[in-house]
Amino acid sequence: MKTPLRSIVVAALFVAVLTLLYQVAAVPAASPIRSTFAPGSYVPGEVLVKFKPTHSASSRASAVAILGHAVVADLKLPGWVQVKIDADQTMDQALAAYQGNPEVEFVQPNYVYRAAALPTDAQFGQLWAFRNNGQTITTGTYSPNFGTPGADINTEKAWDHLTDCSSVVVAVIDSGVNYNQQDLAGNMWDGGQIYPNHGTDFVSNDNDPMDLHGHGTHVAGIVGAAGNNATGTTGVCWRASIMAVRVLDAAGSGTTATIVQGINFAVTNGAKVINLSVEAGFFDPVLSQAIATAQNGDVVVVAAAGNSGLDTDAIGGANATYPCNFTQPNLVCVAALDQNYALATFSNTGATSVDVGAPGTNILSTAAGTEATITDTFHNNNNGVLNWTTSGGGWAYRKLTLSTPAGPVTVDALVNPGTFPTGPYADSANNRVYKTFDLSGKNVATLSFFASVDVLPGDSLNVNYRSGGGDPFAGGGVQLIGGSGNTGLSFVPFSFDLSPCINASCSVGFQLLSDASVTDLGAGIVFFSIKTLQLNNTSYMIANGTSMATPMVTGLAAMLRAYNPQFTYADTVSAIKNAGRSVPALAGKTTTGRAVDAMSSLAYINPPAGLTATVQ
Amino acid sequence: MTYMRHVGAALLLAAGVAACGGGGEGNPPPKKTTHSVTLVWQANRESGVNRAGGGYQVSISGQPTIVVPYTAGPAAPTSTMVSLITGTYTVTVRAFAVLDPQGGNAGNFSANSQALIVNVP
């Protein structure tokens, strides 16, 4: 009983709406036609026609036959018949044929109704950005990890109208994509024989954009992980065409040159939406030019606001973050919201430079593989004794208290001299310290640490590794960085690709070399870690960042361009910005004060332009 | 509707003529005449505007609203012709489609285009 009742109610509402519309529009009652025409929303080749009551069954059949159509069934509602249309006619043509018939009161497609269904993806329940019912994200790493029902991008309703964005090529310009991941493999761009790996790589300068970091694969899954396939997660688009463009290395770093080449590649090879989840704190005219080139190519560029928690419009420009502080009209800049649609604590904002918000915390998506992190505190069991191998003395373990925005924090540190930061380090020193790590079975390894350095010219702090273990400053060692410098007592981050050292014994070490002249404060190392990635095709992971909010909007841009094939970049950007949902947390902190809303954007209509009049 | 508008215009025109006939000495008031005015705008690119149930709505100050619906082909018409008597008119156009922001078929309008002032001599 449910389906017929629902159909009747829908039909009644439909007629009521039509009446209202046509009172406003002042169109004769015989004219109305309304349909959704979304692919799959109606039975192809059929329409339902309501003739005026004066028509008999035979005259209805005759009127239909004149058009080359045939009555399939009498619907047992006054005047209504189900009609099979000419096989060569489109639905639009068939409806128009009856619209012009004064004996017809109403005509519509034979709509298809389905039980309202969510995609079958196994972990859909954790995708709060698409359906926020207040659920707790069980593996969430951002607090809070529970949400407010309805605080989502409203894709469920949009999916009733469109799930397939594969007609629009989306370039993920990032660390690459694991194009073999089970939820991505079927949704990758077809690069033909020239780009058989679905994209290209400007880091290694080859055509294999395999993700050796993980960031790009996570981003790609938010845009277009295969939906409704009973596997893993889904993206904003259930079907997609994702172009993988690798511009960031295994440590997640890229350059102007790689990123600009990536943008130009995407534009040249047919991408209509670019996801750029990268940020930098300096004006880069070459990158600006590349985004302008994308504009000339009618390409939308969606960029991350940045994760520094800054107002990027602050007076003086000290907080300006690029590409978001560029002004090209094809650029959409995205801030991150949490599960309650509060601004994520890390998200940058900017009343003139950040446009919209989107979910960016506890976001579950595809992973390039299994990630693991080896941390080291330089000592065992809080015994205060350095447990790395030393040569030449100088290095020691000690606890340091750092000043942070959240207050003082005490951390484990590797220091030289042992009194660091009060110095001085020794003259004529060759102080080495190293440790061996097991990296067997990994595909990627990235070394990270923070360092405070005050080493005079003529002296040097060196960081080396050695595959096979042992002293990395002996034969066979490879230098990652070395030299003098002064960080002004601040600890600054360093990150290096350690992948060439992947085996059962990889030693990593620090060396302080000094000449016989005066010395300074020395060096301190904290937060030492080696992040590893073991590629596989079945992993998923949680991540936080404006990098995760950005592909929500990228996916929406692809959806809009797929639904409206004639859309320009300007139409797309307008529908994203103007149809969002007002969110108090974004008021005065973004250009729109809105979070994106997929359904509203899909229904958004730009105001007509270019109105002229000619008086005769 | 078109018929009604013409009748309305004819009545107004007749009233204008009657007023002229009742004038006294001096310059007669300007004669009101009817002109055809063609309004043209750029096509919207939303699919919903350019399929059955979509189209445009033209508003002219003091005149009945004109609906320019999609009928057939790749796009809804982007022009209409209207007869207007001497005067100054404000014209706007807005587009419409079936799909509403809640995902239903309640219909949805764009904002108005930029207003155009039309002087009919």
XYZ file of C-alpha atoms in Angstrom:
737
model
C 0.000 0.000 0.000
C 2.838 2.359 0.638
C 3.956 2.922 -2.895
C 0.579 3.763 -4.463
C -0.286 6.066 -1.584
C 2.997 7.835 -1.883
C 2.586 8.185 -5.626
C -0.832 9.715 -5.250
C 0.346 12.131 -2.618
C 3.308 13.089 -4.750
C 1.071 13.541 -7.760
C -1.317 15.700 -5.756
C 1.519 17.837 -4.492
C 2.830 18.027 -8.005
C -0.400 19.410 -9.329
C -0.693 21.819 -6.411
C 2.762 23.133 -7.075
C 2.040 23.514 -10.726
C -1.017 25.534 -9.950
C 0.966 27.902 -7.809
C 3.691 28.244 -10.363
C 1.323 28.994 -13.136
C -0.651 31.524 -11.188
C 2.552 33.428 -10.920
C 3.591 32.667 -14.435
C 0.145 33.375 -15.932
C 0.320 30.490 -18.361
C -2.809 28.735 -19.624
C -3.620 25.620 -17.661
C -3.252 23.438 -20.732
C 0.448 24.154 -20.983
C 2.062 22.870 -17.849
C 4.833 20.355 -18.023
C 7.075 19.643 -15.155
C 9.587 16.855 -14.865
C 12.894 16.187 -13.232
C 14.596 14.417 -16.125
C 17.438 13.193 -14.025
C 18.856 10.056 -15.615
C 17.022 7.063 -14.248
C 14.260 9.105 -12.688
C 11.644 8.119 -15.281
C 10.818 5.185 -17.540
C 12.463 5.806 -20.908
C 10.033 5.881 -23.825
C 6.893 6.435 -21.784
C 4.749 9.373 -20.742
C 1.520 9.709 -18.802
C -1.141 11.891 -20.442
C -4.363 13.309 -19.033
C -6.950 14.156 -21.639
C -9.918 16.402 -21.028
C -12.959 14.582 -19.596
C -14.841 14.884 -22.871
C -12.454 12.460 -24.549
C -13.555 8.873 -24.852
C -11.132 5.979 -24.729
C -11.224 5.623 -28.496
C -10.635 9.310 -29.130
C -7.711 9.227 -26.712
C -6.236 6.335 -28.645
C -6.682 8.209 -31.903
C -5.061 11.363 -30.560
C -2.099 9.318 -29.378
C -1.817 7.373 -32.633
C -1.642 10.595 -34.673
C 1.658 11.319 -32.927
C 2.983 7.858 -33.692
C 2.501 6.776 -30.094
C 0.448 3.997 -28.560
C -1.673 3.710 -25.421
C -0.141 1.118 -23.129
C -2.716 1.259 -20.358
C -5.665 3.163 -18.985
C -4.613 4.323 -15.519
C -8.220 4.137 -14.215
C -7.987 7.750 -13.188
C -10.244 10.117 -15.169
C -8.585 10.941 -18.463
C -5.186 9.419 -17.652
C -3.437 6.987 -19.985
C 0.022 5.489 -20.103
C 1.584 6.076 -23.528
C 4.475 4.485 -25.368
C 6.231 7.188 -27.377
C 8.063 7.024 -30.695
C 11.416 5.280 -30.253
C 13.210 8.129 -32.026
C 11.757 10.828 -29.804
C 13.412 12.274 -26.752
C 11.402 12.749 -23.608
C 11.478 16.507 -24.162
C 10.045 16.136 -27.655
C 7.308 13.796 -26.538
C 6.223 16.069 -23.717
C 6.277 19.082 -26.027
C 4.038 17.267 -28.507
C 1.304 16.872 -25.904
C 1.930 20.273 -24.400
C 0.749 21.830 -27.643
C -2.458 19.815 -27.752
C -5.420 21.805 -26.377
C -7.227 18.566 -25.574
C -4.529 17.568 -23.109
C -4.739 18.794 -19.547
C -1.504 17.351 -18.305
C 1.485 15.285 -19.383
C 4.468 14.036 -17.468
C 7.155 11.351 -17.605
C 6.404 8.010 -15.997
C 8.572 8.586 -12.956
C 10.494 5.835 -11.232
C 10.137 5.607 -7.456
C 12.604 3.810 -5.274
C 12.751 3.078 -1.632
C 14.906 5.835 -0.181
C 18.251 4.104 0.110
C 21.694 4.992 1.324
C 24.744 3.686 -0.477
C 25.752 0.218 0.557
C 29.381 1.051 1.271
C 30.453 -0.837 4.352
C 31.711 2.185 6.264
C 29.088 4.687 5.125
C 27.876 5.092 8.684
C 31.147 6.776 9.578
C 30.931 9.336 6.768
C 29.329 12.090 8.819
C 30.066 14.691 6.159
C 27.488 13.030 3.904
C 24.986 11.958 6.554
C 25.397 13.450 9.982
C 23.002 11.795 12.393
C 25.073 12.756 15.394
C 27.108 9.569 15.199
C 30.379 9.116 17.023
C 33.340 8.532 14.747
C 34.848 5.635 16.589
C 38.392 6.057 15.318
C 38.242 9.840 15.241
C 41.363 11.742 16.202
C 39.807 15.194 16.473
C 37.733 16.203 19.441
C 34.789 16.333 19.510
C 34.191 13.105 17.601
C 30.402 13.251 17.906
C 28.188 15.482 15.852
C 24.988 17.416 15.357
C 22.366 15.769 13.151
C 22.001 17.560 9.842
C 25.390 19.265 9.951
C 26.518 17.802 6.635
C 26.824 18.773 2.989
C 23.392 17.399 2.075
C 24.515 14.881 -0.500
C 21.773 12.363 0.209
C 19.147 14.403 -1.618
C 21.591 15.369 -4.338
C 22.349 11.677 -4.908
C 18.692 11.179 -5.845
C 19.479 13.272 -8.906
C 23.094 12.553 -9.731
C 25.808 10.185 -8.526
C 27.872 9.831 -11.677
C 30.374 12.636 -12.255
C 32.569 10.632 -14.619
C 31.902 13.002 -17.499
C 33.977 15.622 -15.668
C 37.711 15.028 -15.232
C 38.909 15.994 -11.749
C 42.642 16.497 -11.267
C 43.963 15.730 -7.800
C 47.216 17.682 -7.755
C 48.843 16.228 -4.691
C 51.137 13.422 -3.533
C 49.744 11.095 -6.213
C 46.966 8.557 -5.868
C 47.093 4.834 -5.171
C 45.195 4.121 -8.355
C 44.927 0.440 -7.435
C 42.980 1.115 -4.231
C 39.806 -0.966 -4.371
C 37.460 2.039 -4.112
C 39.412 4.156 -6.591
C 40.598 1.773 -9.302
C 37.349 1.986 -11.252
C 37.037 5.740 -10.927
C 40.401 6.831 -12.299
C 40.934 8.966 -15.381
C 41.564 7.070 -18.599
C 44.852 8.502 -19.802
C 45.070 6.168 -22.777
C 48.379 4.662 -23.830
C 50.350 7.785 -22.988
C 49.247 7.873 -19.359
C 48.349 4.282 -18.508
C 48.674 5.000 -14.784
C 45.859 7.551 -14.828
C 48.055 10.620 -14.538
C 51.643 11.715 -14.284
C 54.431 12.421 -11.802
C 56.352 15.695 -11.702
C 58.395 14.623 -8.673
C 60.083 11.645 -10.297
C 59.377 12.918 -13.810
C 57.740 9.764 -15.034
C 54.173 8.757 -15.760
C 53.584 6.823 -12.544
C 51.749 8.983 -9.996
C 51.621 6.272 -7.318
C 51.070 7.922 -3.944
C 54.068 7.476 -1.642
C 52.694 9.736 1.082
C 48.980 8.997 1.452
C 47.568 12.521 1.337
C 46.505 12.424 -2.302
C 44.793 9.059 -2.011
C 42.740 10.295 0.935
C 41.767 13.417 -0.999
C 40.848 11.380 -4.085
C 38.564 9.125 -2.049
C 36.612 12.098 -0.728
C 36.039 13.315 -4.278
C 35.181 9.990 -5.829
C 35.583 6.707 -3.973
C 33.233 4.288 -5.712
C 29.798 4.486 -4.135
C 27.139 1.898 -3.492
C 29.562 -0.991 -4.113
C 29.283 -2.569 -0.660
C 32.944 -1.740 -0.089
C 34.720 0.776 2.107
C 33.649 4.380 1.704
C 32.019 6.540 -0.945
C 33.005 9.893 -2.331
C 30.848 12.913 -3.077
C 30.672 11.349 -6.540
C 29.932 7.608 -6.683
C 31.450 7.463 -10.129
C 34.251 9.781 -11.127
C 37.166 10.376 -13.448
C 40.133 11.173 -11.205
C 43.359 12.342 -12.796
C 46.313 11.685 -10.490
C 48.975 14.383 -10.716
C 51.912 13.834 -8.366
C 53.596 17.070 -7.307
C 54.348 16.322 -3.630
C 57.053 13.862 -2.613
C 56.975 11.095 -0.042
C 57.464 13.685 2.699
C 54.464 15.684 1.435
C 56.534 18.537 0.037
C 56.436 20.074 -3.410
C 57.774 23.107 -5.210
C 56.442 25.898 -7.344
C 57.832 24.072 -10.363
C 56.134 20.738 -9.679
C 52.790 22.280 -8.731
C 52.709 24.632 -11.712
C 53.598 21.804 -14.069
C 50.826 19.788 -12.470
C 48.233 22.501 -13.020
C 49.263 22.998 -16.607
C 49.141 19.244 -17.223
C 45.635 19.067 -15.806
C 44.379 21.975 -17.899
C 46.000 20.671 -21.063
C 44.619 17.179 -20.600
C 40.997 18.072 -20.065
C 40.480 18.459 -16.338
C 37.569 20.773 -15.515
C 38.057 20.785 -11.757
C 41.379 20.876 -9.901
C 41.812 19.977 -6.241
C 44.749 21.823 -4.702
C 45.046 20.858 -1.049
C 48.343 22.654 -0.537
C 49.353 25.892 1.136
C 52.320 28.216 1.422
C 52.902 31.490 3.208
C 54.351 33.544 0.390
C 53.088 35.219 -2.749
C 54.142 33.094 -5.681
C 53.543 34.864 -9.008
C 54.203 31.726 -11.048
C 51.527 29.803 -9.168
C 49.191 32.768 -9.591
C 49.817 32.660 -13.331
C 49.079 28.926 -13.426
C 45.712 29.478 -11.747
C 44.981 32.234 -14.275
C 45.839 29.765 -17.028
C 43.337 27.364 -15.522
C 40.762 30.158 -15.587
C 41.439 30.697 -19.297
C 40.908 26.969 -19.749
C 37.534 27.180 -17.958
C 38.804 25.146 -15.019
C 37.620 25.512 -11.428
C 40.439 25.404 -8.850
C 39.423 24.410 -5.326
C 42.071 25.166 -2.697
C 42.590 24.574 1.006
C 42.464 27.536 3.380
C 45.367 26.161 5.408
C 45.790 24.588 8.813
C 47.481 27.268 10.879
C 44.396 28.608 12.621
C 45.105 32.081 11.247
C 43.069 34.941 9.883
C 44.716 35.115 6.490
C 43.328 38.610 5.918
C 45.062 40.036 8.998
C 46.288 43.596 8.523
C 49.810 43.724 7.175
C 49.486 40.527 5.208
C 51.731 38.561 7.541
C 49.242 35.685 7.612
C 48.483 35.643 3.895
C 48.281 32.068 2.663
C 48.460 31.004 -0.946
C 46.825 30.045 -3.187
C 43.803 31.270 -1.191
C 44.964 34.880 -1.040
C 45.059 35.003 -4.831
C 41.998 36.654 -6.374
C 41.261 34.706 -9.543
C 37.502 34.174 -9.967
C 37.918 30.459 -10.739
C 39.420 29.891 -7.290
C 37.285 28.591 -4.414
C 38.961 28.519 -1.012
C 37.696 26.147 1.664
C 37.768 26.261 5.482
C 37.208 23.195 7.666
C 34.201 22.561 9.909
C 33.877 19.952 12.645
C 31.046 17.491 13.225
C 28.945 20.198 14.884
C 29.668 22.766 12.187
C 31.925 24.739 14.481
C 35.075 26.020 12.833
C 37.854 23.435 13.188
C 40.462 24.795 15.566
C 43.226 24.424 12.989
C 41.368 26.021 10.083
C 42.480 29.296 8.599
C 39.793 31.864 7.864
C 39.613 35.079 5.865
C 36.668 37.377 5.293
C 37.964 38.238 1.837
C 40.124 35.240 0.968
C 38.310 32.132 2.245
C 35.012 31.403 0.530
C 33.111 28.504 2.049
C 33.300 25.846 4.733
C 33.049 22.064 4.488
C 33.570 19.094 6.802
C 37.248 18.653 7.627
C 37.582 16.701 10.873
C 37.512 12.955 11.456
C 37.113 12.337 7.745
C 37.311 8.681 6.780
C 38.545 8.003 3.261
C 40.737 5.789 1.135
C 44.347 5.222 2.181
C 47.361 4.457 0.041
C 48.218 1.625 2.395
C 49.002 0.920 6.006
C 50.731 3.753 7.781
C 52.863 3.328 10.897
C 54.996 5.693 12.892
C 58.202 4.848 14.746
C 58.851 7.398 17.471
C 61.980 7.662 19.545
C 62.545 9.464 22.837
C 66.325 8.930 22.889
C 66.246 7.022 26.212
C 64.739 3.973 27.902
C 62.160 3.923 30.656
C 62.707 7.485 31.794
C 66.149 6.540 33.068
C 67.642 9.701 31.643
C 70.394 7.818 29.811
C 70.853 8.291 26.065
C 70.246 4.983 24.308
C 71.693 5.889 20.901
C 75.220 4.880 19.875
C 77.682 7.737 20.270
C 81.146 8.449 19.009
C 83.304 11.379 20.111
C 81.005 12.440 22.952
C 79.046 15.693 22.981
C 75.537 14.243 22.590
C 73.241 13.604 25.544
C 69.634 13.055 26.473
C 67.795 15.673 28.494
C 64.305 16.953 29.039
C 63.541 20.401 27.634
C 60.599 22.624 28.431
C 59.204 24.311 25.331
C 56.941 27.311 25.243
C 53.849 26.635 23.116
C 50.598 28.539 22.512
C 48.931 26.012 24.810
C 51.475 26.602 27.556
C 54.823 25.044 28.503
C 55.443 21.458 27.384
C 58.240 19.197 28.592
C 59.687 16.959 25.898
C 62.458 14.410 25.442
C 65.414 15.823 23.559
C 68.682 14.802 21.988
C 71.094 17.671 22.674
C 74.658 18.753 22.067
C 76.114 19.906 24.399
C 74.392 18.280 27.329
C 73.673 21.760 28.694
C 71.847 22.891 25.529
C 70.456 25.509 25.099
C 72.983 27.285 27.275
C 76.008 26.021 25.260
C 78.691 26.107 24.220
C 79.484 23.012 22.172
C 83.108 21.795 22.037
C 85.876 23.065 19.786
C 87.427 20.704 17.246
C 84.639 18.209 17.797
C 83.463 15.265 15.699
C 80.475 14.197 17.793
C 78.348 11.447 16.238
C 75.158 9.803 17.462
C 73.035 7.265 15.607
C 70.486 4.506 15.935
C 69.396 1.618 13.719
C 65.738 1.020 12.773
C 63.982 -1.915 11.103
C 62.107 -0.661 8.021
C 61.716 -4.006 6.278
C 58.578 -4.547 4.223
C 57.784 -0.858 3.901
C 57.334 0.954 0.596
C 57.953 4.443 1.916
C 59.717 5.896 4.948
C 59.791 9.537 5.964
C 62.058 10.939 8.676
C 60.707 13.886 10.661
C 61.944 15.885 13.640
C 62.043 19.403 15.022
C 65.429 21.019 15.591
C 66.757 24.093 17.308
C 70.156 24.921 15.889
C 72.798 27.498 16.765
C 75.926 26.376 14.959
C 78.475 28.908 13.735
C 79.821 29.146 10.178
C 82.785 26.853 9.815
C 81.079 24.286 12.016
C 78.202 22.059 10.890
C 75.312 19.925 12.030
C 74.853 16.977 9.657
C 72.021 14.477 9.339
C 72.869 11.191 7.602
C 71.460 7.733 7.051
C 73.147 4.460 6.152
C 71.417 1.499 4.574
C 72.534 -1.666 6.352
C 73.050 0.055 9.705
C 76.175 1.167 11.508
C 77.786 4.596 11.664
C 76.032 6.718 9.008
C 78.999 9.109 8.922
C 81.361 6.314 7.926
C 81.658 4.990 4.379
C 78.324 4.377 2.686
C 76.480 7.028 4.633
C 74.223 9.451 2.773
C 73.762 13.050 3.896
C 70.207 14.389 4.143
C 71.164 17.902 5.253
C 74.198 19.582 6.727
C 75.687 22.979 7.549
C 75.685 25.833 10.021
C 72.667 27.874 11.034
C 70.694 29.615 13.712
C 66.988 29.038 14.320
C 66.906 31.651 17.079
C 66.086 29.158 19.828
C 62.960 28.097 17.962
C 62.372 24.471 17.029
C 61.609 24.178 13.319
C 60.322 21.096 11.477
C 62.437 18.997 9.150
C 61.226 16.146 6.960
C 63.134 13.824 4.602
C 62.365 10.902 2.348
C 64.098 7.926 3.930
C 62.818 5.395 1.402
C 66.267 4.584 -0.058
C 67.136 3.257 3.389
C 64.290 0.746 3.568
C 65.603 -2.589 4.825
C 65.963 -4.435 8.101
C 68.780 -2.162 9.302
C 68.632 1.534 8.536
C 70.720 3.791 10.737
C 69.968 7.480 11.162
C 72.337 9.874 12.896
C 73.379 13.412 13.780
C 76.914 14.772 13.677
C 78.265 17.999 15.117
C 81.547 19.021 13.525
C 83.419 22.070 14.784
C 86.692 23.789 14.061
C 89.103 25.216 16.609
C 87.526 28.676 16.752
C 84.734 29.858 19.051
C 81.496 27.922 19.328
C 77.884 28.708 20.093
C 74.843 27.100 21.747
C 74.725 23.827 19.752
C 71.667 21.799 18.731
C 68.574 20.171 20.170
C 66.401 17.526 18.441
C 62.832 16.735 19.539
C 59.810 14.837 18.214
C 61.931 12.356 16.256
C 59.847 9.958 14.175
C 59.946 7.782 11.089
C 56.606 7.455 9.320
C 56.268 4.393 7.122
C 53.798 3.400 4.458
C 53.204 -0.111 3.240
C 51.134 0.132 0.067
C 48.006 -1.988 -0.240
C 44.668 -1.664 -1.959
C 42.273 -2.156 0.907
C 43.097 0.452 3.549
C 41.120 3.430 4.805
C 42.049 6.057 7.338
C 40.810 9.053 9.272
C 42.380 12.455 8.627
C 41.796 16.063 9.672
C 42.515 19.250 7.773
C 41.362 21.832 5.319
C 42.922 19.372 2.877
C 39.977 17.098 3.661
C 37.379 19.886 3.441
C 38.637 20.927 0.018
C 37.783 17.718 -1.897
C 34.236 17.899 -0.515
C 33.881 21.062 -2.601
C 35.853 19.623 -5.501
C 33.441 16.711 -5.646
C 30.522 19.131 -5.594
C 32.054 21.127 -8.452
C 32.333 17.915 -10.484
C 28.751 17.041 -9.622
C 27.519 20.462 -10.775
C 29.413 20.306 -14.048
C 28.173 16.766 -14.690
C 24.570 17.770 -14.007
C 24.886 20.948 -16.084
C 27.204 20.086 -18.992
C 27.076 23.651 -20.316
C 28.317 25.155 -17.061
C 31.363 27.408 -17.165
C 33.755 27.790 -14.267
C 31.875 30.967 -13.334
C 28.513 29.179 -13.231
C 30.013 26.432 -11.103
C 31.663 28.782 -8.635
C 28.482 30.828 -8.391
C 26.366 27.769 -7.598
C 28.829 26.637 -4.925
C 29.125 30.010 -3.213
C 25.569 31.304 -3.505
C 23.651 28.157 -2.634
C 25.454 27.200 0.536
C 23.938 27.029 3.983
C 24.572 29.950 6.351
C 26.691 28.777 9.267
C 27.271 31.105 12.238
C 30.849 29.879 12.693
C 31.694 31.132 9.196
C 29.970 34.527 9.445
C 32.487 37.323 9.004
C 35.252 34.770 8.564
C 34.598 33.816 4.956
C 33.379 35.665 1.880
C 30.003 33.900 1.988
C 29.468 32.827 5.590
C 28.240 29.544 4.158
C 28.982 25.860 4.202
C 28.504 24.060 0.917
C 25.172 22.315 0.328
C 25.122 19.841 -2.536
C 21.355 19.748 -3.072
C 20.930 23.511 -2.954
C 23.797 23.996 -5.389
C 22.314 21.428 -7.745
C 19.037 23.363 -7.788
C 20.635 26.800 -7.936
C 19.881 28.924 -10.989
C 22.085 31.841 -11.934
C 20.221 35.079 -12.735
C 19.959 35.682 -16.480
C 22.398 38.188 -17.947
C 22.703 40.376 -21.011
C 19.121 41.666 -21.142
C 18.573 44.113 -24.019
C 15.530 45.719 -25.612
C 14.851 46.853 -29.150
C 11.917 49.195 -29.693
C 10.425 49.108 -33.215
C -2.837 35.642 -22.029
C -1.361 37.306 -25.066
C -4.852 38.125 -26.230
C -5.717 39.701 -22.878
C -2.649 41.845 -22.959
C -3.539 43.192 -26.388
C -7.030 44.021 -25.240
C -5.589 45.854 -22.272
C -3.202 47.779 -24.473
C -6.021 48.695 -26.864
C -8.151 50.069 -24.030
C -5.307 52.184 -22.760
C -4.657 53.452 -26.249
C -8.311 54.386 -26.629
C -8.226 56.277 -23.347
C -5.209 58.202 -24.579
C -6.949 59.173 -27.772
C -10.017 60.303 -25.856
C -7.888 62.517 -23.642
C -6.318 64.087 -26.718
C -9.746 64.837 -28.130
C -10.733 66.656 -24.955
C -7.759 69.019 -24.966
C -8.138 72.746 -25.035
C -5.870 75.442 -26.516
C -2.038 75.246 -26.469
C 0.261 72.249 -27.122
C -1.614 69.004 -27.117
C -0.274 66.343 -24.747
C 2.150 63.928 -26.371
C 0.404 61.344 -28.401
C 0.689 57.868 -26.963
C 1.522 55.205 -29.487
C 2.075 51.495 -29.332
C 5.413 49.923 -30.243
C 6.679 46.427 -30.528
C 9.513 45.826 -28.125
C 11.800 42.826 -28.518
C 13.496 41.678 -25.348
C 16.553 39.440 -25.646
C 18.808 37.922 -22.998
C 21.630 35.437 -22.787
C 20.762 31.781 -22.366
C 21.165 30.226 -18.953
C 23.305 27.105 -18.864
C 21.451 25.182 -16.157
C 20.060 21.965 -17.609
C 16.813 22.437 -15.717
C 16.129 25.769 -17.399
C 16.586 24.242 -20.833
C 14.262 21.282 -20.573
C 10.545 20.782 -20.106
C 9.369 22.604 -17.031
C 12.082 25.235 -17.353
C 12.251 28.607 -18.998
C 12.135 32.285 -18.194
C 9.763 34.759 -16.684
C 9.830 38.363 -17.895
C 8.575 41.129 -15.643
C 7.714 44.521 -17.076
C 6.582 47.243 -14.727
C 2.827 47.740 -14.941
C 2.390 44.770 -17.253
C 1.352 41.161 -16.765
C 4.229 38.764 -16.299
C 5.286 36.953 -19.450
C 6.358 33.338 -19.285
C 8.760 32.042 -21.908
C 8.760 28.290 -21.326
C 11.021 25.672 -22.770
C 9.183 23.940 -25.586
C 11.631 21.885 -27.621
C 15.182 21.700 -28.851
C 18.417 22.239 -26.978
C 17.440 25.369 -25.063
C 14.571 27.502 -23.859
C 13.832 30.615 -25.966
C 15.750 33.710 -24.932
C 13.604 36.414 -26.403
C 10.059 37.665 -26.423
C 8.166 40.424 -28.167
C 5.695 42.655 -26.408
C 3.567 45.634 -27.426
C 4.010 48.637 -25.162
C 2.537 52.104 -25.285
C 4.551 55.246 -24.795
C 6.218 55.279 -21.418
C 9.169 54.153 -19.361
C 9.338 50.560 -18.194
C 11.573 48.552 -15.902
C 12.243 45.074 -17.228
C 13.784 42.083 -15.486
C 14.098 38.418 -16.386
C 14.450 35.427 -14.132
C 14.956 31.792 -15.012
C 13.086 28.850 -13.561
C 13.315 25.076 -13.391
C 11.490 22.220 -11.736
C 14.120 21.031 -9.262
C 13.885 22.756 -5.896
C 16.603 23.135 -3.239
C 14.995 20.387 -1.138
C 15.382 17.950 -3.995
C 11.717 17.918 -4.944
C 9.725 19.194 -7.891
C 8.299 22.321 -6.300
C 10.079 24.578 -8.746
C 12.827 27.094 -8.297
C 13.518 30.577 -9.605
C 16.746 32.441 -10.097
C 17.205 35.933 -8.801
C 16.145 38.670 -11.190
C 18.506 39.811 -13.887
C 19.861 43.304 -13.709
C 16.975 45.681 -14.359
C 16.739 47.286 -17.783
C 15.007 50.629 -18.269
C 13.135 50.767 -21.574
C 11.823 54.052 -22.955
C 9.040 53.610 -25.461
C 8.581 56.845 -27.511
